[in-house]
CSV table of C-alpha atoms in Angstrom, one decimal:
chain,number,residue,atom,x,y,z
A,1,UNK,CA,-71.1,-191.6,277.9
A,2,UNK,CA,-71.5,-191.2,281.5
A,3,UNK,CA,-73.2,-193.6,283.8
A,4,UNK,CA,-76.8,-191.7,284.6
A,5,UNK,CA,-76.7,-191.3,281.3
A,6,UNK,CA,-76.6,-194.9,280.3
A,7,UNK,CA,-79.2,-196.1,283.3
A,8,UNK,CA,-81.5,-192.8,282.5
A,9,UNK,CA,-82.1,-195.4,278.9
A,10,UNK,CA,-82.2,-198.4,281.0
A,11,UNK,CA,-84.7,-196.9,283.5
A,12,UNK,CA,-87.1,-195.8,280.9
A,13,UNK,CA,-86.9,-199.0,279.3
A,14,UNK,CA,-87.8,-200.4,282.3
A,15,UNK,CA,-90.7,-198.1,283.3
A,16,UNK,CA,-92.3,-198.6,280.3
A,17,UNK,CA,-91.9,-202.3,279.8
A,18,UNK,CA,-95.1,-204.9,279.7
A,19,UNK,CA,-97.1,-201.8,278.6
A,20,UNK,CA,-99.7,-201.3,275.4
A,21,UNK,CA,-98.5,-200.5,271.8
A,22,UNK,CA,-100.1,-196.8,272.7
A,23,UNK,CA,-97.6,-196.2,275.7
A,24,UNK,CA,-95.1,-196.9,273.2
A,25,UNK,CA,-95.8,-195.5,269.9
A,26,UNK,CA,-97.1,-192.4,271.4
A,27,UNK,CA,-93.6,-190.7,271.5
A,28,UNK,CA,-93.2,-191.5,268.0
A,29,UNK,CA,-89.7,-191.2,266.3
A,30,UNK,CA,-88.6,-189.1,269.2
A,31,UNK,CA,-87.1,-192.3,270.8
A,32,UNK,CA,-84.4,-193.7,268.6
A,33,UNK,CA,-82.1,-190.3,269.0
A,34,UNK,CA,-82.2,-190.5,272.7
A,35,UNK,CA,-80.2,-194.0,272.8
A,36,UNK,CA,-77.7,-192.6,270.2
A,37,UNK,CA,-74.2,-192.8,272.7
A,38,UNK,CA,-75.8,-195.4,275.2
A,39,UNK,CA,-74.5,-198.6,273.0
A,40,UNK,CA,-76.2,-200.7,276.0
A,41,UNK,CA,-79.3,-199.6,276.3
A,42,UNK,CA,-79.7,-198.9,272.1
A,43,UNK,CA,-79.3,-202.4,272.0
A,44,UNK,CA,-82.2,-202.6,274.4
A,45,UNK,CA,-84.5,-199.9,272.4
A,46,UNK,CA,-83.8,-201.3,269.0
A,47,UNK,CA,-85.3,-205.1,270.2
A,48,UNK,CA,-88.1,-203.2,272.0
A,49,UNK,CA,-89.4,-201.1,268.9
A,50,UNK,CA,-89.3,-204.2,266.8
A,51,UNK,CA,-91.0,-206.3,269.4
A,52,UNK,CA,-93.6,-203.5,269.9
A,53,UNK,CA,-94.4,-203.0,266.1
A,54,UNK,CA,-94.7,-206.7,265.8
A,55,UNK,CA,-97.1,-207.8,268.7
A,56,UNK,CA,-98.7,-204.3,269.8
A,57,UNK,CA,-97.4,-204.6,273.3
A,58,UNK,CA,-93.8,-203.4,275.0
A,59,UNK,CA,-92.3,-206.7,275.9
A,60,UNK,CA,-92.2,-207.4,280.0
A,61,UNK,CA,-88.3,-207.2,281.6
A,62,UNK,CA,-87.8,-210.9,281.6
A,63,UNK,CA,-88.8,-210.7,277.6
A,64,UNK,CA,-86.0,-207.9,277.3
A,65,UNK,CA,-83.1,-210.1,279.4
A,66,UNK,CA,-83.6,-213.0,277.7
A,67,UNK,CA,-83.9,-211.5,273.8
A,68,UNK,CA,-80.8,-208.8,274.8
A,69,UNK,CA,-79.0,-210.2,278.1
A,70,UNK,CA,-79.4,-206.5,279.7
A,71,UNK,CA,-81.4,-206.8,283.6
A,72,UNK,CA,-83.5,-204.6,284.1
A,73,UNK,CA,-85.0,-204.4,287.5
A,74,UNK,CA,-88.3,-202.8,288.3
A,75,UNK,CA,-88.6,-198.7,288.1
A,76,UNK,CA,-90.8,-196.6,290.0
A,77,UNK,CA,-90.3,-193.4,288.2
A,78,UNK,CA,-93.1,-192.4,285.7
A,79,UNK,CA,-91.7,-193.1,282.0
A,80,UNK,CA,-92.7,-189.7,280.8
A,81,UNK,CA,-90.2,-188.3,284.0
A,82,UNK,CA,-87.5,-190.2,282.2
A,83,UNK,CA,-87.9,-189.2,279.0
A,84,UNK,CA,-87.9,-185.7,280.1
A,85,UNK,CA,-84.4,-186.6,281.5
A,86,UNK,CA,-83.1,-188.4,278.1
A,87,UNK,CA,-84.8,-185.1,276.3
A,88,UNK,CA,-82.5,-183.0,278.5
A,89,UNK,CA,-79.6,-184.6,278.0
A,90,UNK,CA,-80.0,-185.2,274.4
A,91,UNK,CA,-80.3,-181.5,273.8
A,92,UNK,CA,-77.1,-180.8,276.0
A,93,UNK,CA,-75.0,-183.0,274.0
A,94,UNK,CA,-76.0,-182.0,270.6
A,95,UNK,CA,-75.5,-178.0,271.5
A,96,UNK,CA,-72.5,-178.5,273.0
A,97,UNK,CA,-71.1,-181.1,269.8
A,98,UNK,CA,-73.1,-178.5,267.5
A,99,UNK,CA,-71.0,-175.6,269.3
A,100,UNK,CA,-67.9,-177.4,268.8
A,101,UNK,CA,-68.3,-177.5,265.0
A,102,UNK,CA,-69.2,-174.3,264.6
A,103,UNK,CA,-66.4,-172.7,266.2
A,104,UNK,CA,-64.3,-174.6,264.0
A,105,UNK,CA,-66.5,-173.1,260.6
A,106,UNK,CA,-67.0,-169.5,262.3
A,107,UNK,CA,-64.0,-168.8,261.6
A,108,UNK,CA,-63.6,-168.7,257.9
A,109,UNK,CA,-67.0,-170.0,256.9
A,110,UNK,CA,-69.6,-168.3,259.2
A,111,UNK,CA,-72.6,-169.2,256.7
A,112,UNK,CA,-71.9,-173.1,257.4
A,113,UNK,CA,-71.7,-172.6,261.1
A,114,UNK,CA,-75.0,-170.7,260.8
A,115,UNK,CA,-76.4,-173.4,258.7
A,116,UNK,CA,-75.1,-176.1,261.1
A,117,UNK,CA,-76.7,-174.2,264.2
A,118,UNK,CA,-80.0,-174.1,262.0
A,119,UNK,CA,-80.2,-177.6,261.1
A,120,UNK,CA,-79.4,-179.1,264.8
A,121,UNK,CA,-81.8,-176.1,266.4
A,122,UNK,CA,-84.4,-177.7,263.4
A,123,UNK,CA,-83.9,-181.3,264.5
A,124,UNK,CA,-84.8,-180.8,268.2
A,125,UNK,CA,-87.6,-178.6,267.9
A,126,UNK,CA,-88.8,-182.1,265.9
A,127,UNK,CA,-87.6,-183.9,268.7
A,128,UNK,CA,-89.4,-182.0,271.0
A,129,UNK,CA,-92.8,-181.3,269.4
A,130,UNK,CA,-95.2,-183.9,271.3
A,131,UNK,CA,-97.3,-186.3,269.2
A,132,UNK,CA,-100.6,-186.5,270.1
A,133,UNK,CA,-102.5,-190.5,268.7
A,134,UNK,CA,-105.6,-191.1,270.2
A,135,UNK,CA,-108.0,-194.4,271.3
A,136,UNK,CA,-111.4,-194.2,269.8
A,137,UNK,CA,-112.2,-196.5,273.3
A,138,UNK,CA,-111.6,-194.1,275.3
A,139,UNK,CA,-112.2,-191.0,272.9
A,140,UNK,CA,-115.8,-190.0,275.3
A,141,UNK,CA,-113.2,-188.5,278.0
A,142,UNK,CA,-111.5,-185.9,274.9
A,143,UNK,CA,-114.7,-185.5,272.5
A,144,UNK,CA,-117.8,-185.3,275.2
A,145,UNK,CA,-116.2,-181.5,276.6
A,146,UNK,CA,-115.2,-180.7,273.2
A,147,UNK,CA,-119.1,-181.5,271.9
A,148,UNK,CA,-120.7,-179.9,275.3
A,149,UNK,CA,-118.9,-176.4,274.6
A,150,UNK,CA,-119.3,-176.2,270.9
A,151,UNK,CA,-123.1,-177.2,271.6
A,152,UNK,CA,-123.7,-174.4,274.1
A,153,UNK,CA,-121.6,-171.7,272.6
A,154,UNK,CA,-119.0,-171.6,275.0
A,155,UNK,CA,-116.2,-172.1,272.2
A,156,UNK,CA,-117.0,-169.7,269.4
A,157,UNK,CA,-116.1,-170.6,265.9
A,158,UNK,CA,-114.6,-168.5,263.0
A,159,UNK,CA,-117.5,-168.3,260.3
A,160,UNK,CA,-117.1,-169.3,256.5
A,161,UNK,CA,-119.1,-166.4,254.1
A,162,UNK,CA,-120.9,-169.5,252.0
A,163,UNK,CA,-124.0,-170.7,253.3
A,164,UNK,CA,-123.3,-174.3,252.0
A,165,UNK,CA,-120.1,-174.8,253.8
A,166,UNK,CA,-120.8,-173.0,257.0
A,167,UNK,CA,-123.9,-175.2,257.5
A,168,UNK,CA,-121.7,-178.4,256.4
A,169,UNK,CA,-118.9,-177.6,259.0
A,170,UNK,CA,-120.4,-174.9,261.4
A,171,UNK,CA,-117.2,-172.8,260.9
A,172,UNK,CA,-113.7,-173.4,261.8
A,173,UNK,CA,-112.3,-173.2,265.4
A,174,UNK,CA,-108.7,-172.8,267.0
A,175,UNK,CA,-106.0,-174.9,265.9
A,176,UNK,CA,-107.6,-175.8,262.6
A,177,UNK,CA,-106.3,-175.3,259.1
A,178,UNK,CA,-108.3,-174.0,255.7
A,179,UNK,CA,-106.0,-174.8,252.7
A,180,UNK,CA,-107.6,-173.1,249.5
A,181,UNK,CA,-105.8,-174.5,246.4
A,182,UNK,CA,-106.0,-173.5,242.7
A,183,UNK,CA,-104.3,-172.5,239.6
A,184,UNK,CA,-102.2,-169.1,239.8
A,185,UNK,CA,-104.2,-166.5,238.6
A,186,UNK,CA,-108.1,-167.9,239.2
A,187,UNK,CA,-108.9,-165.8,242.3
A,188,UNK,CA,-107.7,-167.4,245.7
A,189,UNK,CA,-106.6,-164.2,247.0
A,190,UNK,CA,-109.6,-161.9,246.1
A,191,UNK,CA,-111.5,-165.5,247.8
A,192,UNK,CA,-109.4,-165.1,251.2
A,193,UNK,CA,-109.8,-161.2,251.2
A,194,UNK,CA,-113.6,-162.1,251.0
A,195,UNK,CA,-113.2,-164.5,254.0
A,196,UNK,CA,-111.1,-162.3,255.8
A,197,UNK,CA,-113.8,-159.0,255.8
A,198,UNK,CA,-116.7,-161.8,256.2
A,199,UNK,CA,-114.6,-162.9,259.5
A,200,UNK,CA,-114.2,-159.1,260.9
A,201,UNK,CA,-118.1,-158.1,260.0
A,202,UNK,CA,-119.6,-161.4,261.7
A,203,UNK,CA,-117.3,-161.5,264.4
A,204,UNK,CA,-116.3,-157.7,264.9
A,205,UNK,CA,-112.8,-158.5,266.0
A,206,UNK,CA,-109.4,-157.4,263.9
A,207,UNK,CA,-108.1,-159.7,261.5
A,208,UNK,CA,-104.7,-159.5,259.7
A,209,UNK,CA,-104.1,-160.4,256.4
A,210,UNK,CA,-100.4,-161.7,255.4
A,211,UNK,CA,-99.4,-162.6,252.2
A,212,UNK,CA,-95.8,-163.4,250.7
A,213,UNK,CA,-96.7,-162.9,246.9
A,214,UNK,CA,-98.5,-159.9,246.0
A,215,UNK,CA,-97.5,-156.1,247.2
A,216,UNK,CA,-99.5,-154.4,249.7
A,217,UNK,CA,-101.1,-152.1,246.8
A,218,UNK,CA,-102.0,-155.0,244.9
A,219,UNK,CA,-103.6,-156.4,248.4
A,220,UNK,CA,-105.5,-153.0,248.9
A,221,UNK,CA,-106.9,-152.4,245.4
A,222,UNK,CA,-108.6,-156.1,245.2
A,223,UNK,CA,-110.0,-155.0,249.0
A,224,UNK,CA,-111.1,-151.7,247.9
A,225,UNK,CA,-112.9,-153.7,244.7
A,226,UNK,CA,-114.4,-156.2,247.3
């Protein structure tokens, strides 16, 4: 453990201290990891995300001395900056300990180094993928634009080929998902075929069709029965 590394934990503790629960909570699970070979500062985190769970606010520095015995002294770098850092470095370490394994494995078992380099590539693309929690008190600033441009027609929406539903949700837009679940064998495929040519006749654009289970003939004859 090096020394920036060690006061890159302490400084974010620091920058976020005597914060809301939000500040907090809004990196999620992502924290924990980072304080993994910082004994110091894990001591720190651990006291922190037990204090913040419990009273919905990070406790201030003189809170932290006093429960842990680590000072802390006042940080002007944003939080999210040092996170960034703690990201970088925790992605460093775990190639270069991942690496180190799997030169041991390549060797004579290839498959478990590439399953090693999976599973550690896996866990920080978790790591990395931002959470995104929300506060209906301030929600006006996020939902206003979002109403204003589906109002006017400035963000168009994917349209559903049933009446009933398309008036009940107005279609689907970007980053949404339709799940359509049944019993094997009762038509969900013929369904999303018919959704699929409804989509290209209303909308006029391209639309691919992917499926895993069925071979492209079987795909084409329930299209050419549609």
């Amino acid at each position: 453990m090096s020394v920036g590394q060690a006061s890159f934990g302490t400084r974010f503790l620091s920058a976020i201290s005597g914060g809301d629960s939000n500040t907090w909570f809004q990196y999620g699970g992502r924290l924990a990891p980072l304080f993994e070979d910082d004994p110091q500062a894990q001591a720190a985190f651990t006291f922190v995300d037990a204090f913040a769970k419990k009273n919905g606010k990070v406790p201030t520095l003189e809170t932290i001395k006093e429960a842990t015995g680590l000072l802390l002294t006042q940080e002007p770098a944003d939080a999210e900056f040092l996170f960034d850092q703690l990201m970088d470095r925790r992605i460093k370490r775990t190639v270069a300990l991942t690496g180190q394994e799997m030169q041991k494995l390549l060797a004579v078992k290839p498959r478990e180094a590439l399953a090693l380099m999976h599973k550690a590539s896996a866990q920080l693309a978790i790591e990395l993928a931002t959470p995104q929690t929300y506060d209906f008190k301030t929600s006006v600033h996020t939902l206003w634009p979002w109403l204003v441009a589906k109002w006017t027609g400035e963000i168009q929406s994917v349209p559903f080929p049933w009446h009933t539903l398309q008036a009940m949700t107005n279609g689907t837009y970007g980053g949404e998902v339709v799940s359509i679940v049944a019993r094997t064998g009762l038509g969900k495929t013929w369904l999303m075929l018919e959704m699929a040519l409804h989509i290209w006749r209303t909308t006029k654009r391209p639309v691919v069709f992917v499926t895993l289970e069925i071979m492209a003939r079987g795909v084409l004859e329930r299209l050419a029965a549609i």
